[in-house]
Short mmCIF file of C-alpha atoms in Angstrom, two decimals:
data_model
loop_
_atom_site.label_atom_id
_atom_site.label_comp_id
_atom_site.label_asym_id
_atom_site.label_seq_id
_atom_site.Cartn_x
_atom_site.Cartn_y
_atom_site.Cartn_z
CA MET A 1 0.00 0.00 0.00
CA LYS A 2 2.67 2.47 1.06
CA PRO A 3 4.57 2.80 -2.22
CA ARG A 4 1.29 3.51 -3.98
CA LEU A 5 0.51 6.49 -1.73
CA MET A 6 3.54 8.43 -2.91
CA PRO A 7 2.51 8.87 -6.52
CA ALA A 8 -1.00 9.81 -5.43
CA ALA A 9 0.33 12.61 -3.19
CA LEU A 10 2.62 13.75 -5.98
CA ALA A 11 -0.27 13.85 -8.40
CA ALA A 12 -2.28 15.91 -5.92
CA SER A 13 0.49 18.49 -5.52
CA LEU A 14 0.84 18.69 -9.29
CA LEU A 15 -2.87 19.38 -9.55
CA ALA A 16 -2.43 22.31 -7.20
CA TRP A 17 0.08 23.82 -9.62
CA VAL A 18 -1.94 23.42 -12.76
CA PRO A 19 -5.68 23.59 -12.29
CA ALA A 20 -7.40 20.85 -14.21
CA GLN A 21 -10.71 21.19 -15.99
CA GLY A 22 -13.42 22.16 -13.50
CA GLU A 23 -11.06 23.21 -10.72
CA THR A 24 -11.26 26.82 -9.62
CA VAL A 25 -8.37 29.12 -8.84
CA ALA A 26 -8.58 30.67 -5.37
CA PRO A 27 -8.76 34.49 -5.32
CA SER A 28 -5.33 34.79 -3.68
CA ASP A 29 -3.80 32.53 -6.36
CA VAL A 30 -4.90 34.55 -9.39
CA GLU A 31 -1.91 36.14 -11.05
CA ILE A 32 -2.39 39.21 -13.18
CA VAL A 33 0.44 39.29 -15.73
CA ASP A 34 0.75 42.14 -18.25
CA LEU A 35 -2.72 43.41 -17.32
CA ALA A 36 -4.25 40.06 -18.16
CA VAL A 37 -5.23 36.68 -16.70
CA GLU A 38 -4.86 34.14 -19.49
CA ALA A 39 -6.47 31.04 -18.01
CA SER A 40 -10.11 30.65 -17.09
CA LEU A 41 -10.62 30.80 -13.31
CA THR A 42 -12.64 27.59 -13.51
CA GLY A 43 -10.77 25.91 -16.31
CA ALA A 44 -13.93 26.13 -18.40
CA ALA A 45 -15.64 28.69 -20.58
CA GLY A 46 -18.40 30.82 -19.10
CA ASP A 47 -22.08 30.91 -20.04
CA ALA A 48 -22.96 34.24 -21.66
CA GLU A 49 -26.66 33.96 -20.90
CA LYS A 50 -25.99 33.47 -17.19
CA GLY A 51 -23.41 36.23 -17.34
CA ARG A 52 -26.06 38.62 -18.60
CA ALA A 53 -28.14 37.80 -15.50
CA TRP A 54 -25.20 38.31 -13.09
CA PHE A 55 -24.41 41.60 -14.84
CA LEU A 56 -27.91 42.84 -14.09
CA ASP A 57 -28.37 41.35 -10.60
CA ARG A 58 -28.10 44.15 -8.02
CA LYS A 59 -26.71 41.76 -5.41
CA LEU A 60 -24.10 40.25 -7.74
CA GLY A 61 -22.40 42.11 -10.58
CA ASN A 62 -24.76 45.10 -10.49
CA CYS A 63 -22.69 46.32 -13.45
CA LEU A 64 -25.56 48.45 -14.81
CA ALA A 65 -25.34 50.59 -11.67
CA CYS A 66 -22.23 52.22 -13.10
CA HIS A 67 -22.12 51.23 -16.80
CA MET A 68 -24.45 52.06 -19.67
CA ASN A 69 -25.22 49.05 -21.85
CA SER A 70 -27.41 49.34 -24.96
CA ASP A 71 -28.05 45.59 -24.90
CA MET A 72 -30.20 46.32 -21.83
CA ALA A 73 -32.07 49.27 -23.29
CA ASP A 74 -35.28 47.87 -21.79
CA GLN A 75 -33.88 48.53 -18.30
CA PRO A 76 -34.34 52.01 -16.83
CA PHE A 77 -31.45 53.93 -15.25
CA HIS A 78 -28.07 52.97 -16.63
CA GLY A 79 -25.15 54.26 -14.61
CA GLU A 80 -22.76 57.00 -15.71
CA VAL A 81 -19.90 56.34 -13.32
CA GLY A 82 -17.97 53.88 -15.50
CA THR A 83 -17.41 53.80 -19.25
CA PRO A 84 -20.28 52.64 -21.49
CA LEU A 85 -19.91 48.96 -22.28
CA ASP A 86 -21.17 49.01 -25.86
CA GLY A 87 -18.50 47.30 -27.95
CA VAL A 88 -16.53 46.22 -24.91
CA GLY A 89 -16.06 42.81 -26.55
CA ASP A 90 -14.21 44.52 -29.42
CA ARG A 91 -11.94 46.52 -27.19
CA TRP A 92 -10.77 43.90 -24.71
CA SER A 93 -9.78 40.24 -24.88
CA ALA A 94 -11.13 37.61 -22.48
CA ALA A 95 -7.81 37.63 -20.62
CA GLU A 96 -7.90 41.41 -20.19
CA LEU A 97 -11.54 41.43 -19.09
CA ARG A 98 -10.69 38.70 -16.58
CA ALA A 99 -7.97 40.86 -15.04
CA ILE A 100 -10.31 43.88 -14.87
CA LEU A 101 -13.06 41.87 -13.20
CA VAL A 102 -10.73 40.11 -10.77
CA ASN A 103 -9.08 43.32 -9.55
CA SER A 104 -9.40 46.43 -11.69
CA LYS A 105 -6.90 48.30 -9.50
CA GLU A 106 -4.14 46.24 -11.09
CA VAL A 107 -5.25 47.40 -14.53
CA PHE A 108 -6.62 50.92 -14.07
CA GLY A 109 -4.48 51.96 -11.09
CA PRO A 110 -5.03 52.18 -7.33
CA ASP A 111 -7.53 55.05 -7.46
CA THR A 112 -10.20 53.41 -9.57
CA ILE A 113 -13.73 53.37 -8.17
CA MET A 114 -14.42 49.94 -9.70
CA PRO A 115 -14.66 47.17 -7.09
CA ALA A 116 -12.60 43.99 -7.35
CA PHE A 117 -15.05 41.18 -8.09
CA TYR A 118 -12.76 38.25 -7.31
CA ARG A 119 -10.76 39.28 -4.30
CA ASP A 120 -11.48 38.16 -0.74
CA SER A 121 -8.92 39.94 1.43
CA GLY A 122 -7.09 43.20 1.93
CA PHE A 123 -10.27 45.17 2.65
CA HIS A 124 -11.16 47.26 5.71
CA ARG A 125 -14.24 46.95 7.92
CA VAL A 126 -16.01 44.44 5.70
CA ALA A 127 -19.53 43.58 6.87
CA GLU A 128 -19.60 40.19 8.56
CA GLU A 129 -21.87 38.75 5.89
CA PHE A 130 -19.23 39.40 3.23
CA GLU A 131 -16.06 38.84 5.25
CA GLY A 132 -13.59 36.62 3.39
CA LYS A 133 -15.89 36.40 0.38
CA THR A 134 -15.64 37.55 -3.21
CA ILE A 135 -18.42 39.59 -4.86
CA LEU A 136 -18.71 37.02 -7.66
CA THR A 137 -17.71 33.36 -7.73
CA ALA A 138 -15.07 32.18 -10.20
CA GLU A 139 -17.83 30.67 -12.31
CA GLN A 140 -19.81 33.92 -12.30
CA VAL A 141 -16.72 35.90 -13.34
CA GLU A 142 -16.28 33.55 -16.32
CA ASP A 143 -19.99 33.88 -17.18
CA VAL A 144 -19.76 37.69 -17.13
CA ILE A 145 -16.66 37.59 -19.34
CA ALA A 146 -18.53 35.38 -21.82
CA TYR A 147 -21.39 37.88 -21.84
CA LEU A 148 -19.14 40.93 -22.23
CA LEU A 149 -17.49 39.30 -25.24
CA THR A 150 -20.91 39.27 -26.95
CA LEU A 151 -21.11 43.08 -26.72
CA LYS A 152 -19.73 43.95 -30.17
CA GLU A 153 -20.39 46.97 -32.31
CA MET B 1 -47.69 79.78 -3.21
CA ARG B 2 -49.15 76.45 -2.28
CA GLY B 3 -51.28 76.22 -5.40
CA THR B 4 -48.40 77.16 -7.67
CA VAL B 5 -46.15 74.50 -6.22
CA ALA B 6 -48.84 71.86 -6.57
CA ILE B 7 -49.30 72.70 -10.26
CA LEU B 8 -45.54 72.83 -10.85
CA GLY B 9 -45.17 69.52 -9.07
CA ALA B 10 -47.83 67.88 -11.21
CA SER B 11 -46.37 69.09 -14.50
CA ALA B 12 -42.87 68.10 -13.41
CA LEU B 13 -44.20 64.65 -12.65
CA ALA B 14 -45.77 64.45 -16.11
CA ILE B 15 -42.55 65.50 -17.82
CA ALA B 16 -40.51 63.11 -15.71
CA GLY B 17 -42.94 60.36 -16.62
CA PHE B 18 -42.52 60.92 -20.34
CA ALA B 19 -38.75 61.19 -20.13
CA GLY B 20 -38.49 58.14 -17.91
CA PHE B 21 -36.08 60.09 -15.74
CA GLY B 22 -36.79 62.39 -12.85
CA ILE B 23 -33.70 64.53 -13.24
CA ALA B 24 -34.10 68.09 -12.16
CA ASP B 25 -33.13 71.29 -13.84
CA GLU B 26 -29.70 71.88 -12.32
CA GLU B 27 -30.04 75.62 -12.72
CA ALA B 28 -33.17 75.84 -10.58
CA GLU B 29 -33.12 78.26 -7.64
CA LEU B 30 -33.97 77.09 -4.16
CA VAL B 31 -36.60 79.57 -3.00
CA VAL B 32 -38.25 78.47 0.24
CA GLU B 33 -41.24 80.46 1.43
CA GLY B 34 -40.08 83.41 -0.65
CA GLU B 35 -36.50 83.34 0.65
CA THR B 36 -33.71 82.39 -1.77
CA LEU B 37 -31.29 79.96 -0.17
CA VAL B 38 -27.72 79.48 -1.32
CA SER B 39 -27.71 76.09 -3.06
CA ARG B 40 -24.52 76.75 -5.07
CA VAL B 41 -21.49 78.63 -3.81
CA ALA B 42 -17.80 78.98 -4.60
CA ALA B 43 -15.73 76.64 -2.43
CA PRO B 44 -13.20 77.86 0.13
CA GLU B 45 -9.60 77.83 -1.09
CA TRP B 46 -8.54 74.61 0.66
CA HIS B 47 -11.46 72.71 -0.83
CA PRO B 48 -10.85 70.06 -3.53
CA LEU B 49 -13.95 71.21 -5.44
CA ASP B 50 -14.56 74.57 -7.10
CA GLN B 51 -18.28 74.85 -6.59
CA LEU B 52 -20.32 73.51 -3.72
CA MET B 53 -23.81 72.31 -4.47
CA SER B 54 -26.62 71.41 -2.15
CA GLY B 55 -28.10 67.93 -2.49
CA TRP B 56 -31.34 69.70 -3.41
CA VAL B 57 -29.82 70.60 -6.79
CA PHE B 58 -29.51 66.90 -7.69
CA ARG B 59 -33.01 65.86 -6.80
CA SER B 60 -35.94 65.34 -9.15
CA ASP B 61 -38.33 68.20 -9.88
CA GLU B 62 -41.06 66.69 -7.76
CA THR B 63 -38.76 66.10 -4.77
CA GLN B 64 -37.37 69.62 -5.12
CA ALA B 65 -40.87 71.08 -5.11
CA LEU B 66 -41.65 69.49 -1.73
CA GLN B 67 -39.05 71.68 -0.05
CA LEU B 68 -40.22 75.00 -1.48
CA ASP B 69 -43.31 75.30 0.64
CA ASP B 70 -43.45 74.49 4.34
CA PHE B 71 -47.01 73.18 3.96
CA GLU B 72 -45.80 70.66 1.38
CA ASN B 73 -42.64 69.75 3.28
CA PRO B 74 -43.31 66.44 5.09
CA GLY B 75 -40.58 67.29 7.62
CA PHE B 76 -42.83 69.90 9.17
CA ALA B 77 -44.98 67.42 11.07
CA ALA B 78 -41.97 66.99 13.34
CA ILE B 79 -41.58 70.75 13.72
CA THR B 80 -45.09 70.90 15.16
CA LEU B 81 -44.18 68.16 17.64
CA ALA B 82 -40.97 69.93 18.67
CA GLU B 83 -42.77 73.23 19.22
CA GLU B 84 -44.86 71.46 21.84
CA VAL B 85 -41.90 69.69 23.41
CA TRP B 86 -40.03 73.03 23.60
CA GLU B 87 -42.77 74.36 25.87
CA THR B 88 -43.26 71.19 27.95
CA ALA B 89 -41.62 70.72 31.35
CA ALA B 90 -39.34 67.65 31.59
CA GLY B 91 -37.21 65.89 34.18
CA THR B 92 -36.56 66.59 37.85
CA SER B 93 -36.09 70.31 37.21
CA GLY B 94 -39.68 70.62 36.09
CA LYS B 95 -38.47 73.03 33.45
CA SER B 96 -39.11 73.23 29.74
CA CYS B 97 -36.60 74.33 27.12
CA ALA B 98 -38.53 77.59 26.87
CA ASP B 99 -38.21 78.27 30.60
CA CYS B 100 -34.48 78.85 30.19
CA HIS B 101 -34.06 79.61 26.49
CA GLY B 102 -37.22 81.58 25.81
CA ASP B 103 -38.13 81.96 22.18
CA ALA B 104 -36.33 79.33 20.08
CA GLY B 105 -36.29 81.71 17.11
CA GLU B 106 -34.00 84.01 19.09
CA ALA B 107 -32.06 81.63 21.30
CA MET B 108 -31.32 78.88 18.77
CA LYS B 109 -30.69 81.04 15.73
CA GLY B 110 -27.36 80.22 14.09
CA LEU B 111 -26.66 77.08 16.11
CA ARG B 112 -27.20 74.50 13.35
CA ALA B 113 -24.82 76.39 11.06
CA GLN B 114 -21.96 75.85 13.51
CA MET B 115 -22.44 72.14 14.19
CA PRO B 116 -20.52 70.19 15.30
CA LYS B 117 -19.25 72.76 17.80
CA TRP B 118 -16.45 72.53 20.35
CA SER B 119 -17.58 71.76 23.90
CA GLU B 120 -15.28 73.14 26.59
CA THR B 121 -17.10 70.94 29.09
CA ALA B 122 -16.23 67.74 27.27
CA GLY B 123 -13.06 68.81 25.51
CA GLU B 124 -14.40 67.49 22.23
CA PRO B 125 -16.74 68.57 19.45
CA TRP B 126 -20.41 67.98 20.03
CA THR B 127 -23.09 67.42 17.45
CA LEU B 128 -26.49 69.07 17.88
CA GLU B 129 -27.75 65.79 19.33
CA ASP B 130 -24.98 65.88 21.94
CA TRP B 131 -25.86 69.47 22.94
CA ILE B 132 -29.53 68.62 23.27
CA ASN B 133 -28.90 65.55 25.42
CA TRP B 134 -26.45 67.48 27.59
CA SER B 135 -29.10 70.08 28.26
CA ARG B 136 -31.73 67.44 28.93
CA THR B 137 -29.60 65.52 31.43
CA GLU B 138 -27.67 68.41 33.04
CA HIS B 139 -30.25 71.19 33.00
CA GLN B 140 -33.60 69.46 32.96
CA GLY B 141 -32.71 66.36 34.90
CA ALA B 142 -34.37 64.34 32.17
CA GLU B 143 -33.43 61.18 30.31
CA ALA B 144 -31.25 61.53 27.25
CA TRP B 145 -33.10 60.92 24.01
CA LYS B 146 -32.00 58.13 21.70
CA TRP B 147 -30.12 59.42 18.67
CA GLU B 148 -32.75 58.46 16.13
CA SER B 149 -35.84 58.87 18.33
CA ASP B 150 -38.80 60.88 17.08
CA GLU B 151 -38.21 63.45 19.84
CA MET B 152 -34.54 63.92 18.95
CA LEU B 153 -35.26 64.17 15.23
CA ALA B 154 -38.04 66.65 15.87
CA MET B 155 -35.91 68.80 18.16
CA THR B 156 -32.85 68.82 15.88
CA ALA B 157 -35.16 69.74 12.99
CA PHE B 158 -36.83 72.51 15.01
CA ILE B 159 -33.53 73.96 16.27
CA GLY B 160 -32.03 73.60 12.79
CA LEU B 161 -34.96 75.46 11.26
CA GLN B 162 -34.03 78.53 13.31
CA SER B 163 -30.84 78.75 11.22
CA ARG B 164 -32.49 78.15 7.85
CA GLY B 165 -30.93 80.41 5.24
CA MET B 166 -27.77 81.03 7.27
CA PRO B 167 -24.45 79.88 5.80
CA VAL B 168 -22.80 76.73 7.14
CA ASN B 169 -19.82 77.94 9.13
CA VAL B 170 -18.11 75.32 11.28
CA GLN B 171 -14.91 75.87 13.16
CA ILE B 172 -12.06 73.80 11.75
CA ASP B 173 -9.06 75.39 13.44
CA GLY B 174 -7.87 75.45 17.04
CA PRO B 175 -8.95 72.37 19.00
CA MET B 176 -11.18 71.33 16.09
CA GLU B 177 -8.29 70.84 13.71
CA GLU B 178 -7.33 67.42 15.02
CA TRP B 179 -10.93 66.23 14.66
CA TRP B 180 -11.22 67.75 11.22
CA GLU B 181 -8.08 65.90 10.11
CA ARG B 182 -9.52 62.69 11.51
CA GLY B 183 -12.74 63.24 9.59
CA LYS B 184 -10.80 63.95 6.43
CA GLU B 185 -8.87 60.72 6.82
CA LEU B 186 -12.13 58.79 7.17
CA TYR B 187 -13.53 60.54 4.10
CA TYR B 188 -10.66 59.30 1.98
CA THR B 189 -10.35 55.78 3.45
CA ARG B 190 -11.73 52.87 1.46
CA VAL B 191 -14.00 50.52 3.40
CA GLY B 192 -16.19 47.49 2.81
CA GLN B 193 -16.21 44.73 0.24
CA LEU B 194 -16.89 47.30 -2.49
CA ASP B 195 -13.74 49.04 -1.26
CA LEU B 196 -14.98 52.60 -1.65
CA ALA B 197 -14.29 55.84 0.19
CA CYS B 198 -16.70 58.79 0.40
CA TYR B 199 -14.72 60.72 -2.19
CA HIS B 200 -15.12 58.13 -4.93
CA CYS B 201 -18.81 58.96 -5.30
CA HIS B 202 -19.23 62.40 -3.75
CA GLU B 203 -16.10 64.15 -4.96
CA GLY B 204 -15.24 62.29 -8.15
CA ASN B 205 -18.69 61.39 -9.44
CA TYR B 206 -21.31 63.84 -8.21
CA GLY B 207 -23.74 64.65 -11.00
CA ASN B 208 -23.44 61.13 -12.40
CA MET B 209 -26.17 58.54 -12.16
CA ILE B 210 -25.44 55.42 -10.16
CA ARG B 211 -28.37 53.41 -11.44
CA ALA B 212 -31.50 55.36 -10.36
CA ASP B 213 -29.61 57.59 -7.92
CA HIS B 214 -28.23 60.93 -8.96
CA LEU B 215 -24.98 61.23 -7.01
CA SER B 216 -24.66 64.43 -5.00
CA GLN B 217 -21.73 66.00 -3.20
CA GLY B 218 -22.99 64.40 0.00
CA GLN B 219 -23.61 67.75 1.68
CA VAL B 220 -25.19 67.73 5.14
CA ASN B 221 -26.56 71.29 5.26
CA GLY B 222 -30.18 70.12 5.21
CA PHE B 223 -30.16 67.64 8.11
CA PRO B 224 -32.10 66.19 9.69
CA VAL B 225 -33.50 65.43 6.28
CA TYR B 226 -36.93 64.08 5.40
CA ARG B 227 -36.00 61.22 3.11
CA LEU B 228 -38.84 59.86 0.99
CA LYS B 229 -37.18 56.44 1.08
CA TRP B 230 -37.30 56.47 4.89
CA GLY B 231 -40.73 58.08 5.08
CA LYS B 232 -39.46 60.17 7.98
CA LEU B 233 -36.71 62.45 9.18
CA GLY B 234 -33.26 60.98 9.68
CA SER B 235 -29.97 62.11 11.17
CA ILE B 236 -26.64 62.71 9.47
CA HIS B 237 -25.22 59.67 11.22
CA ARG B 238 -28.08 57.50 9.95
CA ARG B 239 -27.19 58.56 6.42
CA PHE B 240 -23.50 57.81 6.99
CA LYS B 241 -24.47 54.39 8.35
CA GLY B 242 -26.64 53.66 5.31
CA CYS B 243 -23.85 54.65 2.95
CA MET B 244 -21.41 52.34 4.70
CA GLU B 245 -23.88 49.46 4.62
CA ASN B 246 -24.39 50.00 0.89
CA ILE B 247 -20.72 49.41 0.28
CA ARG B 248 -20.83 46.34 2.53
CA ALA B 249 -18.84 47.85 5.37
CA VAL B 250 -19.32 47.67 9.13
CA PRO B 251 -20.68 51.13 9.92
CA TYR B 252 -19.51 53.21 12.87
CA LYS B 253 -22.09 53.83 15.57
CA ARG B 254 -24.31 56.89 15.67
CA GLY B 255 -22.70 59.40 18.00
CA SER B 256 -19.28 57.72 17.74
CA ASP B 257 -16.12 59.81 17.61
CA GLU B 258 -15.63 58.62 14.03
CA PHE B 259 -19.02 59.84 12.82
CA THR B 260 -18.65 63.11 14.75
CA ALA B 261 -15.28 63.71 13.11
CA LEU B 262 -16.72 62.79 9.72
CA GLU B 263 -19.73 65.06 10.29
CA LEU B 264 -17.37 67.93 11.08
CA TYR B 265 -15.31 67.33 7.96
CA VAL B 266 -18.32 66.87 5.68
CA ALA B 267 -20.02 69.95 7.17
CA SER B 268 -16.87 71.94 6.43
CA ARG B 269 -17.04 70.81 2.81
CA GLY B 270 -20.35 72.67 2.61
CA MET B 271 -19.17 76.00 4.06
CA GLY B 272 -21.24 78.81 2.64
CA LEU B 273 -24.23 76.73 1.61
CA SER B 274 -27.43 77.70 3.41
CA VAL B 275 -28.78 75.61 6.21
CA GLU B 276 -31.89 73.97 4.70
CA THR B 277 -33.23 72.07 7.71
CA PRO B 278 -35.56 70.27 7.37
CA SER B 279 -34.73 69.45 3.76
CA VAL B 280 -36.45 66.85 1.56
CA ARG B 281 -34.54 64.23 -0.40
CA ASN B 282 -35.25 60.98 -2.26
#
């Protein structure tokens, strides 16, 4: 039995290095390189239709609070705080959008008003309900990216 | 006056309905009961902004109209209550506010404009709520009111009304300087899961829509404010608390040193704007 355990442990530690299909990267393990995160946080592609729902959901992405989006013209009150998102899928790649969603401060600079959607530490006075949590899950981030990539002009 | 406002209000509502937005004319003048209040003023030199604007400027036409006429202003129900309380004996002293202070219109004039104000007794700045509770416990021998109680809101509104039209003018030097610096630090410190500081919205983005809300400069010259969302008057510290909860932060407590320091700093950012108490907001 014993010799067999060694390769299993080795395999497990290898898995920690390279996330396999379906395994999510923890918020503290996401590396933003050259303003981009190349690999999917879940190892899989997101679902654009779900992403559209997270984008709109006031308790999740709530992206419309700050960003105008013509694809949601049926919704009243689009925000004016961020840039309009029409054509955002033409302007940014999936890897760049991933970096912006994970932690926009690493892309736009430390003063940006945009929250980090996949970061769970380094904040001050976080409400207990949200302590140690990210605004979106890895899967939701990927879904939103998939949706944003559909916004072409 | 009353009839005119009602008609204006109705037509504004109709226009807002067609446009789908209730955004007000930003050039409108704030004329309350025939008196023009200062709702826009050049900022003091140290201020990061050039022009200071009352929150009234950013509200919808129909909300704006509610503040132009005291009969329409829903905050005035509390004024009626406070007028009675002012005359009513309380506590072991058996004295009313009026027994010592006389006519509130004379005695309380100008007070709101200077809040928070340094207390030699305590060696710290006191908000209007602090001054009222000090007088209740020390002079009247009565129980302190809770910060957000109907009595406290009514009395701060009533006392504030006696300064309506006077420019906000808080002390920020001398012993206040340390508190002002502390408030400034809080204003620029990010908090909560959304990781925002006051300045992100109220200095960098006032005038912009954040969904259905038209962001203002976060001025406090109209408090306590009758907020339509609350359906009643609310204190400055209640508003601070709500803001912090919105960004998923643990708020400071009403009456805490932090909120008093922040109130001082935010009040100073509105120097020169007229006191509007009790104002009406969304």
